CSV table of C-alpha atoms and ligand atoms in Angstrom, one decimal:
chain,number,residue,atom,x,y,z
A,1087,MET,CA,-8.2,105.4,48.4
A,1088,ALA,CA,-8.4,108.6,46.4
A,1089,VAL,CA,-11.3,110.8,45.4
A,1090,THR,CA,-11.9,110.2,41.7
A,1091,ARG,CA,-14.6,110.8,39.1
A,1092,THR,CA,-16.8,108.7,37.0
A,1093,PHE,CA,-19.4,109.2,34.3
A,1094,SER,CA,-23.1,108.2,34.6
A,1095,ILE,CA,-26.1,108.2,32.3
A,1096,ILE,CA,-29.7,107.9,33.6
A,1097,LYS,CA,-31.2,106.2,30.6
A,1098,PRO,CA,-34.5,106.9,28.7
A,1099,ASP,CA,-36.4,104.1,30.5
A,1100,ALA,CA,-35.7,105.8,33.8
A,1101,THR,CA,-36.4,109.4,32.7
A,1102,ARG,CA,-39.6,108.2,31.1
A,1103,ARG,CA,-40.8,106.8,34.4
A,1104,ASN,CA,-39.7,110.0,36.3
A,1105,LEU,CA,-37.0,108.2,38.2
A,1106,THR,CA,-34.2,110.8,37.9
A,1107,GLY,CA,-34.5,111.7,41.5
A,1108,ALA,CA,-34.9,108.2,42.8
A,1109,VAL,CA,-31.8,107.0,40.9
A,1110,THR,CA,-29.7,110.1,41.9
A,1111,LYS,CA,-30.7,109.4,45.6
A,1112,MET,CA,-29.3,105.9,45.4
A,1113,LEU,CA,-26.1,107.3,43.8
A,1114,GLU,CA,-25.8,109.9,46.6
A,1115,GLU,CA,-26.5,107.3,49.3
A,1116,ALA,CA,-23.6,105.2,47.9
A,1117,GLY,CA,-21.3,108.1,48.7
A,1118,LEU,CA,-21.1,109.7,45.3
A,1119,ARG,CA,-21.5,113.4,44.7
A,1120,VAL,CA,-23.1,114.8,41.6
A,1121,VAL,CA,-20.6,117.5,40.4
A,1122,ALA,CA,-22.1,118.0,37.0
A,1123,SER,CA,-25.5,117.1,35.5
A,1124,LYS,CA,-27.6,117.9,32.5
A,1125,ARG,CA,-30.7,116.5,30.8
A,1126,ILE,CA,-30.2,116.1,27.1
A,1127,GLN,CA,-31.7,114.5,24.1
A,1128,MET,CA,-28.8,112.6,22.5
A,1129,THR,CA,-28.5,112.7,18.7
A,1130,LYS,CA,-28.0,109.5,16.7
A,1131,GLU,CA,-24.4,110.7,16.0
A,1132,GLN,CA,-23.7,111.2,19.7
A,1133,ALA,CA,-25.1,107.8,20.7
A,1134,GLU,CA,-23.1,106.1,17.9
A,1135,GLY,CA,-19.9,107.9,18.9
A,1136,PHE,CA,-20.4,107.2,22.6
A,1137,TYR,CA,-21.0,103.5,22.1
A,1138,ALA,CA,-18.5,103.2,19.2
A,1139,VAL,CA,-16.6,100.4,21.1
A,1140,HIS,CA,-19.8,98.3,20.7
A,1141,LYS,CA,-20.3,98.9,17.0
A,1142,GLU,CA,-19.6,95.4,15.9
A,1143,ARG,CA,-22.0,93.9,18.5
A,1144,PRO,CA,-25.4,92.6,17.2
A,1145,PHE,CA,-27.3,94.8,19.5
A,1146,PHE,CA,-25.5,98.0,18.5
A,1147,GLY,CA,-28.4,99.4,16.3
A,1148,GLU,CA,-31.0,98.7,19.0
A,1149,LEU,CA,-28.8,100.2,21.7
A,1150,VAL,CA,-28.4,103.4,19.7
A,1151,ASP,CA,-32.2,103.6,19.0
A,1152,PHE,CA,-33.0,103.0,22.6
A,1153,MET,CA,-30.5,105.7,23.8
A,1154,ILE,CA,-32.1,108.3,21.5
A,1155,SER,CA,-35.7,107.2,22.3
A,1156,GLY,CA,-36.1,109.9,25.0
A,1157,PRO,CA,-34.1,112.3,27.2
A,1158,VAL,CA,-31.1,111.1,29.3
A,1159,VAL,CA,-29.4,112.7,32.2
A,1160,VAL,CA,-25.6,112.7,31.9
A,1161,GLN,CA,-23.7,113.2,35.2
A,1162,VAL,CA,-20.2,113.4,36.5
A,1163,LEU,CA,-19.9,111.7,39.9
A,1164,GLU,CA,-17.1,112.2,42.4
A,1165,GLY,CA,-16.2,110.1,45.4
A,1166,GLU,CA,-13.8,107.6,46.9
A,1167,ASN,CA,-13.0,105.1,44.2
A,1168,ALA,CA,-15.9,106.5,42.2
A,1169,VAL,CA,-15.8,104.0,39.2
A,1170,LYS,CA,-16.2,101.0,41.6
A,1171,ALA,CA,-18.6,102.7,44.0
A,1172,ASN,CA,-20.9,103.5,41.0
A,1173,ARG,CA,-20.6,100.1,39.5
A,1174,ASP,CA,-21.4,98.5,42.8
A,1175,VAL,CA,-24.6,100.5,43.3
A,1176,MET,CA,-25.6,100.1,39.6
A,1177,GLY,CA,-25.6,96.3,39.8
A,1178,ALA,CA,-25.1,93.8,37.0
A,1179,THR,CA,-25.8,94.8,33.4
A,1180,ASN,CA,-28.7,92.3,33.2
A,1181,PRO,CA,-31.2,93.1,35.9
A,1182,ALA,CA,-31.9,89.4,36.2
A,1183,ASP,CA,-28.4,89.1,37.7
A,1184,ALA,CA,-28.4,92.3,39.8
A,1185,ASP,CA,-28.1,92.1,43.5
A,1186,GLU,CA,-30.7,93.4,46.0
A,1187,GLY,CA,-30.1,97.1,46.9
A,1188,THR,CA,-28.8,98.0,43.4
A,1189,ILE,CA,-30.3,100.5,41.0
A,1190,ARG,CA,-30.8,97.9,38.3
A,1191,LYS,CA,-32.5,95.4,40.7
A,1192,ALA,CA,-34.8,98.2,41.8
A,1193,TYR,CA,-35.6,99.9,38.4
A,1194,ALA,CA,-34.2,98.2,35.3
A,1195,GLU,CA,-36.6,96.7,32.9
A,1196,SER,CA,-34.3,94.6,30.7
A,1197,ILE,CA,-30.6,94.3,29.7
A,1198,GLU,CA,-31.2,97.1,27.2
A,1199,ALA,CA,-33.5,99.3,29.3
A,1200,ASN,CA,-31.3,99.0,32.3
A,1201,SER,CA,-31.8,102.5,33.7
A,1202,VAL,CA,-28.1,103.5,34.1
A,1203,HIS,CA,-24.7,103.5,32.4
A,1204,GLY,CA,-21.5,103.9,34.4
A,1205,SER,CA,-17.8,104.0,33.2
A,1206,ASP,CA,-15.9,100.7,33.6
A,1207,SER,CA,-12.4,102.2,34.3
A,1208,ASP,CA,-10.8,105.5,35.3
A,1209,GLU,CA,-9.4,105.8,31.7
A,1210,ASN,CA,-12.9,105.4,30.2
A,1211,ALA,CA,-14.4,107.7,32.8
A,1212,LYS,CA,-12.2,110.5,31.6
A,1213,ILE,CA,-13.0,109.8,27.9
A,1214,GLU,CA,-16.7,109.7,28.6
A,1215,ILE,CA,-16.7,112.8,30.8
A,1216,ASP,CA,-14.9,114.7,28.1
A,1217,PHE,CA,-17.4,113.4,25.5
A,1218,PHE,CA,-20.3,115.3,27.2
A,1219,PHE,CA,-18.8,118.0,29.5
A,1220,ASN,CA,-16.4,120.9,29.4
A,1221,GLU,CA,-14.3,121.4,32.5
A,1222,ASP,CA,-16.1,124.6,33.4
A,1223,GLU,CA,-19.4,122.7,33.7
A,1224,ILE,CA,-18.0,120.5,36.5
A,1225,VAL,CA,-18.1,122.0,39.9
A,1226,GLY,CA,-16.8,119.8,42.7
B,2063,LIG,P1,-24.1,100.1,29.1
B,2063,LIG,O1,-23.3,100.1,30.4
B,2063,LIG,O2,-24.7,101.4,28.8
B,2063,LIG,O3,-23.1,99.7,27.9
B,2063,LIG,C1,-23.5,99.1,26.8
B,2063,LIG,C2,-24.9,98.7,26.9
B,2063,LIG,O4,-25.3,97.7,25.9
B,2063,LIG,C3,-25.2,98.0,28.2
B,2063,LIG,O5,-25.2,99.0,29.2
B,2063,LIG,C4,-26.5,97.3,27.9
B,2063,LIG,O6,-27.6,98.2,28.2
B,2063,LIG,C5,-26.5,97.1,26.5
B,2063,LIG,N1,-26.4,95.7,26.2
B,2063,LIG,C6,-25.5,94.8,26.6
B,2063,LIG,N2,-25.7,93.6,26.2
B,2063,LIG,C7,-26.8,93.7,25.5
B,2063,LIG,C8,-27.6,92.7,24.8
B,2063,LIG,N3,-27.3,91.4,24.7
B,2063,LIG,N4,-28.7,93.2,24.2
B,2063,LIG,C9,-29.1,94.5,24.2
B,2063,LIG,N5,-28.3,95.4,24.9
B,2063,LIG,C10,-27.3,95.0,25.5
């Protein structure tokens, strides 16, 4: 297994409840290292661009509105097989289906307010990291 990178967002429902540290602790305990992190207020254009792949979905407008409803923390995570390690600790998209011990089981409020986003492939991780970070902001 190789050390790889993935991209994570701590979503507005989690920042609103002051859970940035609690979520990050679970990421770190899963073997992931935060090699870049910034708290930002996404613009509508950024949220629409980031989630462009979902733009035909019926929930697209609500998803964008939710993602700009408060600050988010965007992070680059590094670790062995980082995409899978992150997805395993995040749990299922819908918290009703999430396993015990996952971030979404512990903290998510709904399928929309599900506390975290994580890249679903190495390819998308690179695209998503490049969307929010310059290489000189990532310090491994
Ligand atoms: P995320 O991993 O950030 O990628 C797309 C997001 O869309 C997903 O997490 C969910 O939060 C959200 N999502 C997926 N399905 C639905 C749905 N049926 N209704 C509302 N939001 C959804």
